[in-house]
Tab-separated table of C-alpha atoms in Angstrom:
chain	number	residue	atom	x	y	z
A	1	MET	CA	0.000	0.000	0.000
A	2	THR	CA	1.074	3.588	-0.600
A	3	ALA	CA	3.141	4.989	2.292
A	4	LEU	CA	1.856	8.173	3.955
A	5	THR	CA	4.023	10.716	5.782
A	6	LEU	CA	4.000	14.324	6.986
A	7	SER	CA	6.719	16.858	6.221
A	8	THR	CA	7.494	20.438	7.197
A	9	SER	CA	9.622	20.956	4.075
A	10	GLY	CA	8.705	23.694	1.663
A	11	ALA	CA	6.792	22.790	-1.455
A	12	ALA	CA	9.573	24.007	-3.735
A	13	THR	CA	12.455	22.495	-1.760
A	14	LEU	CA	11.267	18.938	-1.047
A	15	ARG	CA	12.820	16.348	-3.316
A	16	ALA	CA	10.028	14.315	-4.889
A	17	ASP	CA	9.040	12.964	-8.287
A	18	ALA	CA	5.955	15.159	-8.430
A	19	LEU	CA	4.448	18.075	-6.536
A	20	VAL	CA	0.658	18.381	-6.206
A	21	VAL	CA	-0.926	21.813	-5.730
A	22	GLY	CA	-4.561	22.834	-5.581
A	23	VAL	CA	-6.408	25.044	-8.009
A	24	ALA	CA	-9.991	26.234	-7.616
A	25	LYS	CA	-12.569	27.421	-10.105
A	26	GLY	CA	-12.894	31.187	-9.768
A	27	PRO	CA	-15.346	33.524	-11.510
A	28	LYS	CA	-12.655	34.761	-13.883
A	29	GLY	CA	-10.528	31.653	-14.230
A	30	PRO	CA	-8.440	29.263	-12.141
A	31	VAL	CA	-7.418	30.422	-8.663
A	32	LEU	CA	-4.443	28.929	-6.842
A	33	ALA	CA	-5.234	27.407	-3.458
A	34	PRO	CA	-3.102	27.985	-0.346
A	35	GLY	CA	-0.022	25.779	-0.429
A	36	ALA	CA	0.925	26.716	-3.976
A	37	GLU	CA	2.626	30.047	-3.126
A	38	ALA	CA	6.232	28.865	-3.482
A	39	VAL	CA	5.467	27.115	-6.759
A	40	ASP	CA	3.698	30.188	-8.093
A	41	LYS	CA	6.736	32.270	-7.185
A	42	ALA	CA	8.929	29.902	-9.203
A	43	PHE	CA	6.556	30.546	-12.134
A	44	ASP	CA	7.087	34.299	-11.649
A	45	GLY	CA	3.561	34.606	-10.310
A	46	LYS	CA	2.037	33.274	-13.512
A	47	LEU	CA	1.097	29.696	-12.570
A	48	ALA	CA	-2.657	30.400	-12.715
A	49	ALA	CA	-2.259	32.009	-16.133
A	50	VAL	CA	-0.205	29.077	-17.409
A	51	LEU	CA	-2.823	26.626	-16.174
A	52	GLU	CA	-5.581	28.608	-17.876
A	53	THR	CA	-3.597	28.570	-21.116
A	54	LEU	CA	-3.398	24.773	-20.810
A	55	GLY	CA	-7.174	24.617	-20.460
A	56	ALA	CA	-7.378	24.148	-16.707
A	57	SER	CA	-10.306	25.698	-14.883
A	58	GLY	CA	-10.050	24.326	-11.340
A	59	GLU	CA	-13.109	22.105	-11.823
A	60	GLU	CA	-13.374	19.237	-9.370
A	61	GLY	CA	-11.687	16.098	-10.714
A	62	GLU	CA	-9.500	18.012	-13.139
A	63	VAL	CA	-5.774	17.155	-13.154
A	64	THR	CA	-3.198	19.127	-15.123
A	65	LYS	CA	0.479	18.185	-15.347
A	66	LEU	CA	3.227	20.602	-16.362
A	67	PRO	CA	7.030	20.702	-16.143
A	68	ALA	CA	8.357	22.389	-13.033
A	69	PRO	CA	10.462	25.551	-13.479
A	70	ALA	CA	13.849	26.231	-11.954
A	71	GLY	CA	13.593	26.601	-8.209
A	72	VAL	CA	11.284	23.620	-7.725
A	73	LYS	CA	13.032	20.360	-6.797
A	74	ALA	CA	10.255	18.131	-8.147
A	75	PRO	CA	10.403	17.788	-11.945
A	76	VAL	CA	6.631	17.775	-12.398
A	77	VAL	CA	3.885	19.984	-10.993
A	78	VAL	CA	0.387	18.512	-10.812
A	79	ALA	CA	-2.538	20.920	-10.412
A	80	ALA	CA	-5.566	19.208	-8.912
A	81	GLY	CA	-9.009	20.797	-9.220
A	82	LEU	CA	-10.802	21.615	-5.978
A	83	GLY	CA	-14.045	22.951	-7.416
A	84	GLY	CA	-15.421	26.311	-6.350
A	85	VAL	CA	-13.520	28.843	-4.271
A	86	PRO	CA	-14.808	28.758	-0.668
A	87	ALA	CA	-16.499	31.792	0.840
A	88	LYS	CA	-14.249	34.338	2.485
A	89	GLY	CA	-13.122	33.071	5.861
A	90	ASP	CA	-13.995	29.454	5.069
A	91	GLY	CA	-11.487	26.739	4.313
A	92	TYR	CA	-11.759	24.094	1.650
A	93	ASP	CA	-14.228	21.301	2.363
A	94	GLY	CA	-12.633	18.044	3.493
A	95	GLU	CA	-14.331	16.079	0.748
A	96	ALA	CA	-12.990	18.489	-1.889
A	97	LEU	CA	-9.496	17.843	-0.536
A	98	ARG	CA	-10.091	14.078	-0.538
A	99	ARG	CA	-11.262	14.025	-4.127
A	100	ALA	CA	-8.487	16.299	-5.372
A	101	ALA	CA	-5.824	14.208	-3.639
A	102	GLY	CA	-7.425	11.031	-4.986
A	103	ALA	CA	-7.552	12.292	-8.563
A	104	ALA	CA	-3.916	13.387	-8.336
A	105	ALA	CA	-2.818	10.045	-6.875
A	106	ARG	CA	-4.523	8.184	-9.727
A	107	ALA	CA	-2.818	10.459	-12.240
A	108	LEU	CA	0.535	9.691	-10.611
A	109	THR	CA	0.431	5.944	-11.221
A	110	GLY	CA	4.002	4.793	-11.797
A	111	THR	CA	5.431	7.539	-9.561
A	112	LYS	CA	7.582	6.732	-6.543
A	113	LYS	CA	7.152	9.834	-4.393
A	114	ALA	CA	4.680	12.696	-4.598
A	115	ALA	CA	4.399	15.704	-2.326
A	116	PHE	CA	0.900	17.082	-1.724
A	117	ALA	CA	0.900	20.854	-1.146
A	118	LEU	CA	-2.881	21.140	-0.934
A	119	PRO	CA	-4.463	23.628	1.506
A	120	VAL	CA	-4.030	22.170	4.995
A	121	GLU	CA	-5.261	24.382	7.816
A	122	ASP	CA	-5.640	21.749	10.521
A	123	ALA	CA	-5.291	18.048	11.314
A	124	ASP	CA	-8.646	17.207	9.734
A	125	ASP	CA	-7.480	18.678	6.431
A	126	ALA	CA	-4.287	16.619	6.596
A	127	ALA	CA	-6.353	13.495	7.241
A	128	ALA	CA	-8.621	14.271	4.278
A	129	VAL	CA	-5.646	14.673	1.949
A	130	GLY	CA	-4.126	11.447	3.286
A	131	GLU	CA	-7.322	9.445	2.907
A	132	GLY	CA	-7.853	10.752	-0.599
A	133	ALA	CA	-4.308	9.977	-1.717
A	134	LEU	CA	-4.339	6.437	-0.319
A	135	MET	CA	-7.784	5.587	-1.666
A	136	GLY	CA	-7.000	7.198	-5.018
A	137	ALA	CA	-3.802	5.169	-5.388
A	138	TYR	CA	-5.722	1.881	-5.032
A	139	THR	CA	-5.358	-0.761	-7.733
A	140	PHE	CA	-6.585	-4.358	-7.952
A	141	THR	CA	-4.177	-6.604	-9.822
A	142	ALA	CA	-4.537	-9.946	-8.028
A	143	TYR	CA	-5.699	-11.742	-11.164
A	144	ARG	CA	-3.032	-10.541	-13.581
A	145	SER	CA	-1.110	-13.439	-15.132
A	146	ASN	CA	2.273	-12.060	-14.074
A	147	GLY	CA	1.856	-13.057	-10.459
A	148	GLY	CA	-0.644	-10.386	-9.534
A	149	LYS	CA	1.740	-7.529	-10.239
A	150	PRO	CA	0.974	-4.421	-12.301
A	151	ALA	CA	1.679	-4.832	-16.008
A	152	SER	CA	4.689	-2.495	-15.787
A	153	LYS	CA	6.371	-0.013	-13.481
A	154	LYS	CA	4.346	2.703	-15.159
A	155	SER	CA	1.160	1.066	-13.895
A	156	GLU	CA	2.323	0.582	-10.309
A	157	PRO	CA	0.416	2.663	-7.752
A	158	LEU	CA	1.991	5.746	-6.214
A	159	ALA	CA	4.554	4.440	-3.723
A	160	GLU	CA	4.709	7.334	-1.253
A	161	ALA	CA	2.507	10.345	-0.529
A	162	VAL	CA	4.003	13.174	1.551
A	163	ILE	CA	1.608	15.734	3.042
A	164	LEU	CA	3.068	19.222	3.269
A	165	GLY	CA	1.790	21.948	5.559
A	166	GLY	CA	1.255	19.534	8.427
A	167	LYS	CA	3.099	19.255	11.715
A	168	PRO	CA	4.759	15.842	12.139
A	169	ARG	CA	5.479	16.437	15.834
A	170	ASP	CA	2.012	17.752	16.623
A	171	LYS	CA	-0.003	14.997	18.316
A	172	ALA	CA	-3.234	15.966	16.582
A	173	PHE	CA	-1.664	15.920	13.114
A	174	LYS	CA	0.179	12.686	13.783
A	175	ALA	CA	-2.951	10.961	15.102
A	176	ALA	CA	-5.066	12.244	12.212
A	177	VAL	CA	-2.679	10.935	9.583
A	178	GLU	CA	-2.268	7.589	11.353
A	179	ARG	CA	-6.061	7.263	11.472
A	180	ALA	CA	-6.294	8.166	7.785
A	181	ALA	CA	-3.826	5.411	6.935
A	182	VAL	CA	-5.829	2.808	8.870
A	183	VAL	CA	-9.208	3.870	7.490
A	184	ALA	CA	-7.950	3.989	3.907
A	185	ALA	CA	-6.304	0.580	4.300
A	186	GLU	CA	-9.583	-0.929	5.505
A	187	VAL	CA	-11.571	0.743	2.731
A	188	ASN	CA	-9.108	-0.816	0.310
A	189	ARG	CA	-9.449	-4.190	2.055
A	190	ALA	CA	-13.201	-4.035	1.466
A	191	ARG	CA	-12.562	-3.130	-2.170
A	192	ASP	CA	-10.295	-6.136	-2.586
A	193	LEU	CA	-12.944	-8.470	-1.191
A	194	ILE	CA	-15.627	-7.031	-3.468
A	195	ASN	CA	-13.396	-7.339	-6.519
A	196	ILE	CA	-12.469	-10.981	-5.901
A	197	PRO	CA	-14.575	-13.142	-8.263
A	198	SER	CA	-17.203	-15.394	-6.768
A	199	ASN	CA	-15.455	-18.619	-7.747
A	200	ASP	CA	-12.753	-17.699	-5.218
A	201	LEU	CA	-14.788	-15.760	-2.653
A	202	HIS	CA	-17.702	-17.991	-1.704
A	203	PRO	CA	-19.106	-18.107	1.852
A	204	VAL	CA	-16.612	-20.695	3.126
A	205	ALA	CA	-13.652	-18.765	1.691
A	206	PHE	CA	-14.909	-15.441	3.083
A	207	ALA	CA	-15.288	-16.988	6.528
A	208	ALA	CA	-11.736	-18.368	6.310
A	209	LEU	CA	-10.372	-14.910	5.453
A	210	ALA	CA	-12.225	-13.490	8.450
A	211	GLN	CA	-10.661	-16.132	10.684
A	212	GLU	CA	-7.179	-15.242	9.439
A	213	ALA	CA	-7.735	-11.533	10.080
A	214	ALA	CA	-9.221	-12.200	13.516
A	215	LYS	CA	-6.147	-14.196	14.482
A	216	GLU	CA	-3.841	-11.456	13.196
A	217	HIS	CA	-5.582	-8.716	15.185
A	218	GLY	CA	-6.484	-10.718	18.290
A	219	LEU	CA	-10.243	-10.646	17.753
A	220	LYS	CA	-12.820	-13.184	18.854
A	221	ILE	CA	-14.525	-14.998	16.012
A	222	GLU	CA	-17.224	-17.615	15.703
A	223	VAL	CA	-18.218	-19.281	12.442
A	224	LEU	CA	-21.488	-21.194	12.163
A	225	ASP	CA	-21.348	-23.727	9.321
A	226	GLU	CA	-24.337	-25.256	7.563
A	227	LYS	CA	-24.785	-27.938	10.231
A	228	ALA	CA	-24.844	-25.365	13.026
A	229	LEU	CA	-27.155	-23.108	11.023
A	230	LEU	CA	-29.572	-25.951	10.367
A	231	LYS	CA	-29.517	-27.060	13.987
A	232	GLY	CA	-29.939	-23.489	15.193
A	233	GLY	CA	-32.950	-22.812	13.006
A	234	TYR	CA	-31.441	-20.164	10.756
A	235	GLY	CA	-34.077	-20.597	8.066
A	236	GLY	CA	-33.204	-17.419	6.197
A	237	LEU	CA	-29.537	-18.229	5.692
A	238	MET	CA	-30.211	-21.877	4.941
A	239	GLY	CA	-33.118	-21.100	2.645
A	240	VAL	CA	-31.050	-18.724	0.529
A	241	GLY	CA	-27.937	-20.883	0.502
A	242	GLN	CA	-29.472	-24.302	-0.054
A	243	GLY	CA	-29.410	-24.018	-3.854
A	244	SER	CA	-25.628	-23.640	-3.979
A	245	ALA	CA	-22.782	-26.134	-3.807
A	246	ASN	CA	-21.088	-23.592	-1.505
A	247	PRO	CA	-22.900	-23.694	1.846
A	248	PRO	CA	-23.757	-20.589	3.871
A	249	ARG	CA	-21.971	-19.235	6.918
A	250	LEU	CA	-22.768	-16.831	9.735
A	251	VAL	CA	-19.644	-15.168	11.077
A	252	ARG	CA	-19.446	-13.228	14.325
A	253	ILE	CA	-16.244	-11.202	14.677
A	254	GLY	CA	-15.903	-9.043	17.742
A	255	TYR	CA	-13.605	-6.325	19.033
A	256	THR	CA	-13.803	-5.438	22.710
A	257	HIS	CA	-12.148	-2.645	24.678
A	258	PRO	CA	-11.577	-3.146	28.422
A	259	LYS	CA	-12.926	0.344	29.212
A	260	ALA	CA	-15.788	0.365	26.721
A	261	GLU	CA	-19.188	1.484	27.959
A	262	LYS	CA	-21.121	1.002	24.727
A	263	THR	CA	-21.566	-1.805	22.212
A	264	LEU	CA	-22.261	-1.324	18.536
A	265	ALA	CA	-23.404	-4.270	16.411
A	266	LEU	CA	-22.845	-4.174	12.643
A	267	VAL	CA	-24.634	-6.599	10.334
A	268	GLY	CA	-23.568	-7.081	6.725
A	269	LYS	CA	-25.296	-8.727	3.791
A	270	GLY	CA	-22.794	-11.192	2.321
A	271	ILE	CA	-24.329	-12.703	-0.789
A	272	THR	CA	-21.089	-13.717	-2.490
A	273	TYR	CA	-22.948	-14.219	-5.755
A	274	ASP	CA	-26.564	-13.445	-6.531
A	275	SER	CA	-28.086	-15.137	-9.567
A	276	GLY	CA	-31.558	-14.329	-8.280
A	277	GLY	CA	-32.136	-17.984	-7.494
A	278	ILE	CA	-35.173	-19.551	-9.142
A	279	SER	CA	-36.412	-15.981	-9.786
A	280	LEU	CA	-33.439	-15.649	-12.099
A	281	LYS	CA	-32.103	-12.191	-12.868
A	282	PRO	CA	-32.571	-11.034	-16.473
A	283	ALA	CA	-29.657	-10.853	-18.905
A	284	GLY	CA	-27.349	-7.951	-18.207
A	285	HIS	CA	-27.911	-7.998	-14.451
A	286	ASN	CA	-25.636	-10.881	-13.467
A	287	GLU	CA	-22.189	-9.675	-14.466
A	288	THR	CA	-21.483	-7.572	-11.349
A	289	MET	CA	-23.257	-9.718	-8.779
A	290	LYS	CA	-19.998	-10.658	-7.067
A	291	CYS	CA	-20.489	-7.267	-5.374
A	292	ASP	CA	-23.589	-8.392	-3.480
A	293	MET	CA	-21.406	-9.048	-0.436
A	294	SER	CA	-20.319	-5.391	-0.206
A	295	GLY	CA	-22.221	-4.916	3.055
A	296	ALA	CA	-20.393	-7.790	4.735
A	297	ALA	CA	-17.085	-6.483	3.371
A	298	ALA	CA	-17.799	-3.052	4.843
A	299	VAL	CA	-18.747	-4.482	8.234
A	300	PHE	CA	-15.683	-6.716	8.307
A	301	ALA	CA	-13.378	-3.822	7.418
A	302	ALA	CA	-14.996	-1.500	9.959
A	303	VAL	CA	-14.514	-3.968	12.821
A	304	LEU	CA	-10.859	-4.351	11.891
A	305	ALA	CA	-10.466	-0.567	11.707
A	306	ALA	CA	-12.000	-0.160	15.179
A	307	ALA	CA	-9.547	-2.737	16.516
A	308	ARG	CA	-6.530	-1.170	14.806
A	309	LEU	CA	-7.498	2.269	16.093
A	310	GLY	CA	-8.098	0.963	19.614
A	311	LEU	CA	-11.497	2.656	19.893
A	312	ARG	CA	-13.063	2.699	23.338
A	313	VAL	CA	-16.164	0.817	22.235
A	314	ASN	CA	-17.158	-2.792	21.676
A	315	VAL	CA	-17.877	-3.482	18.010
A	316	THR	CA	-19.371	-6.755	16.868
A	317	GLY	CA	-19.603	-7.639	13.205
A	318	TRP	CA	-22.083	-10.170	11.836
A	319	LEU	CA	-21.396	-11.436	8.323
A	320	ALA	CA	-24.433	-13.167	6.803
A	321	LEU	CA	-22.776	-15.172	4.020
A	322	ALA	CA	-24.570	-17.188	1.353
A	323	GLU	CA	-24.569	-17.800	-2.387
A	324	ASN	CA	-27.943	-17.473	-4.115
A	325	MET	CA	-28.102	-20.038	-6.926
A	326	PRO	CA	-30.831	-21.911	-8.851
A	327	SER	CA	-30.765	-25.691	-8.621
A	328	GLY	CA	-32.907	-28.673	-7.753
A	329	THR	CA	-32.404	-27.912	-4.064
A	330	ALA	CA	-33.017	-24.148	-4.264
A	331	THR	CA	-35.837	-22.402	-2.441
A	332	ARG	CA	-38.824	-21.878	-4.758
A	333	PRO	CA	-41.224	-18.939	-4.980
A	334	GLY	CA	-44.087	-19.836	-2.677
A	335	ASP	CA	-41.955	-21.743	-0.176
A	336	VAL	CA	-42.243	-20.805	3.492
A	337	LEU	CA	-39.123	-20.430	5.650
A	338	THR	CA	-39.008	-20.488	9.431
A	339	MET	CA	-36.542	-17.844	10.487
A	340	TYR	CA	-34.160	-17.849	13.450
A	341	SER	CA	-36.626	-15.566	15.257
A	342	GLY	CA	-39.368	-18.161	14.852
A	343	LYS	CA	-41.329	-16.028	12.403
A	344	THR	CA	-42.367	-17.603	9.113
A	345	VAL	CA	-41.724	-15.929	5.774
A	346	GLU	CA	-43.413	-16.707	2.477
A	347	VAL	CA	-40.814	-16.319	-0.258
A	348	LEU	CA	-42.559	-14.684	-3.192
A	349	ASN	CA	-39.335	-13.753	-4.965
A	350	THR	CA	-36.055	-15.592	-4.422
A	351	ASP	CA	-34.182	-12.529	-5.704
A	352	ALA	CA	-35.272	-10.686	-2.556
A	353	GLU	CA	-32.821	-12.862	-0.649
A	354	GLY	CA	-30.670	-10.280	1.106
A	355	ARG	CA	-33.382	-9.406	3.582
A	356	LEU	CA	-33.731	-13.094	4.454
A	357	VAL	CA	-30.102	-13.596	5.490
A	358	LEU	CA	-30.046	-10.214	7.226
A	359	ALA	CA	-33.191	-11.086	9.174
A	360	ASP	CA	-31.493	-14.076	10.807
A	361	ALA	CA	-28.362	-12.069	11.571
A	362	LEU	CA	-30.351	-9.143	12.991
A	363	THR	CA	-32.245	-11.451	15.339
A	364	ARG	CA	-29.020	-13.112	16.485
A	365	ALA	CA	-27.288	-9.744	16.973
A	366	SER	CA	-30.279	-8.504	18.980
A	367	GLU	CA	-29.856	-11.346	21.476
A	368	GLU	CA	-26.684	-9.657	22.746
A	369	ASN	CA	-28.654	-6.458	23.450
A	370	PRO	CA	-26.216	-3.949	21.906
A	371	ASP	CA	-26.768	-0.220	22.294
A	372	ALA	CA	-27.392	0.025	18.566
A	373	ILE	CA	-27.454	-2.139	15.462
A	374	VAL	CA	-26.607	-0.922	11.974
A	375	ASP	CA	-27.020	-3.200	8.982
A	376	VAL	CA	-25.399	-2.557	5.613
A	377	ALA	CA	-26.552	-4.109	2.366
A	378	THR	CA	-26.679	-3.814	-1.399
A	379	LEU	CA	-30.350	-4.476	-0.889
A	380	THR	CA	-32.591	-2.953	-3.547
A	381	GLY	CA	-32.457	-1.630	-7.084
A	382	ALA	CA	-35.242	0.703	-5.981
A	383	MET	CA	-32.752	2.633	-3.839
A	384	VAL	CA	-30.550	3.152	-6.887
A	385	LEU	CA	-33.536	4.498	-8.822
A	386	ALA	CA	-34.359	6.833	-5.939
A	387	LEU	CA	-30.900	8.137	-5.050
A	388	GLY	CA	-28.628	7.336	-7.978
A	389	ASP	CA	-25.277	5.599	-8.112
A	390	ARG	CA	-23.384	7.652	-5.529
A	391	THR	CA	-25.736	8.012	-2.567
A	392	PHE	CA	-26.883	5.408	-0.074
A	393	GLY	CA	-30.164	5.483	1.797
A	394	VAL	CA	-30.499	5.565	5.586
A	395	MET	CA	-33.543	4.206	7.411
A	396	ALA	CA	-34.014	3.689	11.129
A	397	ASN	CA	-36.524	2.902	13.840
A	398	ASP	CA	-35.549	6.136	15.591
A	399	ASP	CA	-35.621	9.510	13.815
A	400	ALA	CA	-32.824	11.015	15.896
A	401	PHE	CA	-30.562	8.054	15.189
A	402	ARG	CA	-31.337	8.217	11.478
A	403	THR	CA	-30.376	11.893	11.504
A	404	SER	CA	-27.155	11.125	13.363
A	405	VAL	CA	-26.144	8.378	10.955
A	406	HIS	CA	-26.885	10.622	7.981
A	407	GLU	CA	-24.826	13.476	9.427
A	408	ILE	CA	-21.974	11.122	10.353
A	409	ALA	CA	-21.911	9.753	6.812
A	410	GLU	CA	-21.741	13.239	5.331
A	411	SER	CA	-18.980	14.256	7.759
A	412	ALA	CA	-17.015	11.162	6.715
A	413	GLY	CA	-17.281	12.224	3.074
A	414	GLU	CA	-19.908	9.673	1.998
A	415	GLN	CA	-23.084	10.765	0.263
A	416	ALA	CA	-26.184	9.564	2.103
A	417	TRP	CA	-29.825	10.522	2.421
A	418	PRO	CA	-32.447	9.818	5.126
A	419	MET	CA	-35.375	7.735	3.910
A	420	PRO	CA	-38.784	7.133	5.543
A	421	MET	CA	-40.475	3.837	6.344
A	422	PRO	CA	-44.181	4.524	5.695
A	423	VAL	CA	-46.264	2.281	7.951
A	424	GLU	CA	-48.931	1.819	5.297
A	425	LEU	CA	-46.495	-0.221	3.196
A	426	ARG	CA	-46.197	-2.898	5.872
A	427	LYS	CA	-49.616	-4.425	5.221
A	428	THR	CA	-48.658	-5.119	1.603
A	429	MET	CA	-46.295	-7.810	2.926
A	430	ASP	CA	-49.112	-9.661	4.662
A	431	SER	CA	-49.170	-13.306	3.627
A	432	PRO	CA	-52.180	-15.654	3.605
A	433	VAL	CA	-49.985	-18.581	4.687
A	434	ALA	CA	-47.138	-17.116	6.787
A	435	ASP	CA	-46.387	-14.329	9.256
A	436	ILE	CA	-44.964	-12.120	6.522
A	437	ALA	CA	-43.969	-12.263	2.847
A	438	ASN	CA	-40.584	-11.151	1.567
A	439	MET	CA	-42.231	-8.902	-1.032
A	440	GLY	CA	-44.975	-6.303	-1.123
A	441	VAL	CA	-46.056	-3.623	-3.550
A	442	ARG	CA	-43.577	-2.550	-6.203
A	443	ASN	CA	-43.759	1.192	-5.547
A	444	GLY	CA	-41.553	2.122	-2.609
A	445	SER	CA	-39.962	-1.320	-2.554
A	446	GLY	CA	-36.685	0.035	-1.171
A	447	LEU	CA	-38.566	1.404	1.820
A	448	LEU	CA	-40.562	-1.790	2.121
A	449	ALA	CA	-37.311	-3.772	2.448
A	450	GLY	CA	-36.424	-1.626	5.461
A	451	LEU	CA	-39.821	-2.343	6.994
A	452	PHE	CA	-39.204	-6.058	6.529
A	453	LEU	CA	-35.854	-5.883	8.339
A	454	LYS	CA	-37.352	-3.856	11.168
A	455	GLU	CA	-39.539	-6.866	12.012
A	456	PHE	CA	-36.419	-8.801	13.061
A	457	VAL	CA	-34.746	-6.191	15.275
A	458	GLY	CA	-35.044	-6.862	18.990
A	459	GLU	CA	-37.569	-4.810	20.932
A	460	GLY	CA	-36.159	-1.585	22.322
A	461	ILE	CA	-32.925	-1.709	20.315
A	462	THR	CA	-31.958	1.326	18.255
A	463	TRP	CA	-31.393	0.280	14.648
A	464	ALA	CA	-30.453	1.765	11.301
A	465	HIS	CA	-30.330	0.280	7.806
A	466	LEU	CA	-27.932	1.458	5.088
A	467	ASP	CA	-28.895	0.485	1.551
A	468	ILE	CA	-25.642	0.910	-0.399
A	469	ALA	CA	-26.868	-0.665	-3.643
A	470	GLY	CA	-25.936	2.438	-5.643
A	471	PRO	CA	-22.417	3.389	-4.501
A	472	ALA	CA	-21.060	-0.068	-3.577
A	473	PHE	CA	-19.800	-0.942	-7.064
A	474	HIS	CA	-18.717	1.580	-9.677
A	475	GLU	CA	-18.948	0.446	-13.293
A	476	GLY	CA	-17.840	3.671	-14.959
A	477	ALA	CA	-14.510	5.451	-15.270
A	478	PRO	CA	-12.679	6.230	-12.002
A	479	TYR	CA	-13.212	9.673	-10.474
A	480	GLY	CA	-11.680	11.385	-7.470
A	481	TYR	CA	-10.585	8.615	-5.119
A	482	THR	CA	-13.253	6.211	-6.427
A	483	PRO	CA	-11.939	3.360	-8.594
A	484	LYS	CA	-13.706	1.198	-11.108
A	485	GLY	CA	-15.185	-1.822	-9.306
A	486	GLY	CA	-15.638	-2.195	-5.553
A	487	THR	CA	-15.653	1.127	-3.697
A	488	GLY	CA	-15.689	0.216	0.004
A	489	SER	CA	-18.841	2.289	0.458
A	490	SER	CA	-19.927	2.900	4.090
A	491	VAL	CA	-16.660	1.758	5.725
A	492	ARG	CA	-15.771	5.334	6.653
A	493	THR	CA	-19.287	5.948	7.941
A	494	LEU	CA	-19.212	2.857	10.155
A	495	VAL	CA	-15.797	3.744	11.578
A	496	ARG	CA	-16.889	7.283	12.390
A	497	LEU	CA	-20.101	5.930	13.905
A	498	ALA	CA	-18.008	3.670	16.153
A	499	GLU	CA	-15.926	6.696	17.179
A	500	HIS	CA	-19.060	8.672	18.033
A	501	THR	CA	-20.357	5.729	20.030
A	502	ALA	CA	-17.070	5.541	21.930
A	503	ASP	CA	-17.332	9.262	22.687
A	504	GLY	CA	-20.849	8.780	24.055
A	505	ASP	CA	-22.633	10.897	21.471
A	506	LEU	CA	-24.521	8.186	19.624
A	507	GLY	CA	-27.753	9.714	18.277
């Protein structure tokens, strides 16, 4: 992974292979951001004019490379767009810094050392630049035929990112950058898991990886195999997984702090491949379904991040792992499953399987009576239609908690939006043969999925549901710090939520 350091060296005097400066979009052309002063001086005060001549505007995501003049040790200057100029007295938004650093890091593939002279006013700004650089430098090459290495040195990720303007000896700066390195590493771990093809990452393999990580970080882990799930009455997990040659698993991985006063339970949907089951997905909808375990990947990564950061909170992760396949043993539309809670569910659509595995995990997590439960899932296409490809929906059984989770997500740099759970939709899941059906009316089906999950949360437990179906997997060209493929969506939100819980200000 890309190394991350702080330096007090001047932008023009630090020896590096490239120097990144910020440029914003002003009303009359590009405007240099703080941090670029020494470089501008080396350009005789004409850097903004040169950039404008080259077509740069300062638009977010824009990256412009140009040769460095005499007086700058780095041979290349990289101008990264920050978007609009902030209002007088305001600094640059942390997410703007993240995206600019990420875009620059991607553009510097094949570079050994880059110095980032973006505007850094405090430790939070330094952390944003660090996170952006490390997430932007991410590449997934595990399946290349040359031993999983990049095709050439020119395609190797940026080796080292140096943040200028920070204070290496300042405790706040040091802690912020160390946190950024951990969070970015765990986001990238989640991305790796999502990008691994389903023939290698099935439920048994995922559980094995979790066991390895738990051993490495000294975490407690329990894995329920198909025999234990059957004996325990986990009808949702078994019902979804019974059509596959790869049996389901329920993984509990827990981090505990000796002085913790609160416990946060995280539940992740881990459908390692979703064919739709007997209700087979139509052509064109199967190719990316290895990403249907993105929720479990995010939960797994967040627990590891909490452990690595030593947060003063207990965090328990529940990975509901199954592969949804059609076969002679698969659950059929019309079948009735008896869930771990004892409730019966009529399965009207086997492609609405995520809520079934989550229901069992939510009930099991509730038995430990945590202070709050948050589940994460690529649950519904309806959420993508409602919020697009970059925003996840937030639902909850408590309005204040929903607001807190939404605000925490935004502060972490992840786009989210609070969604309602209209009570009138619940009756559309009434079944003539079971306690509830796994489907209801089509309109509002993303909200209806949240109502279904709510039925399996323990009484009196605060709960939120994150539907990350849109941002979990990016099929287009990379942008900012977001790569093509798995994104690690919601990892940063979950980590910040754990920090808020540790601080006692859970919503």
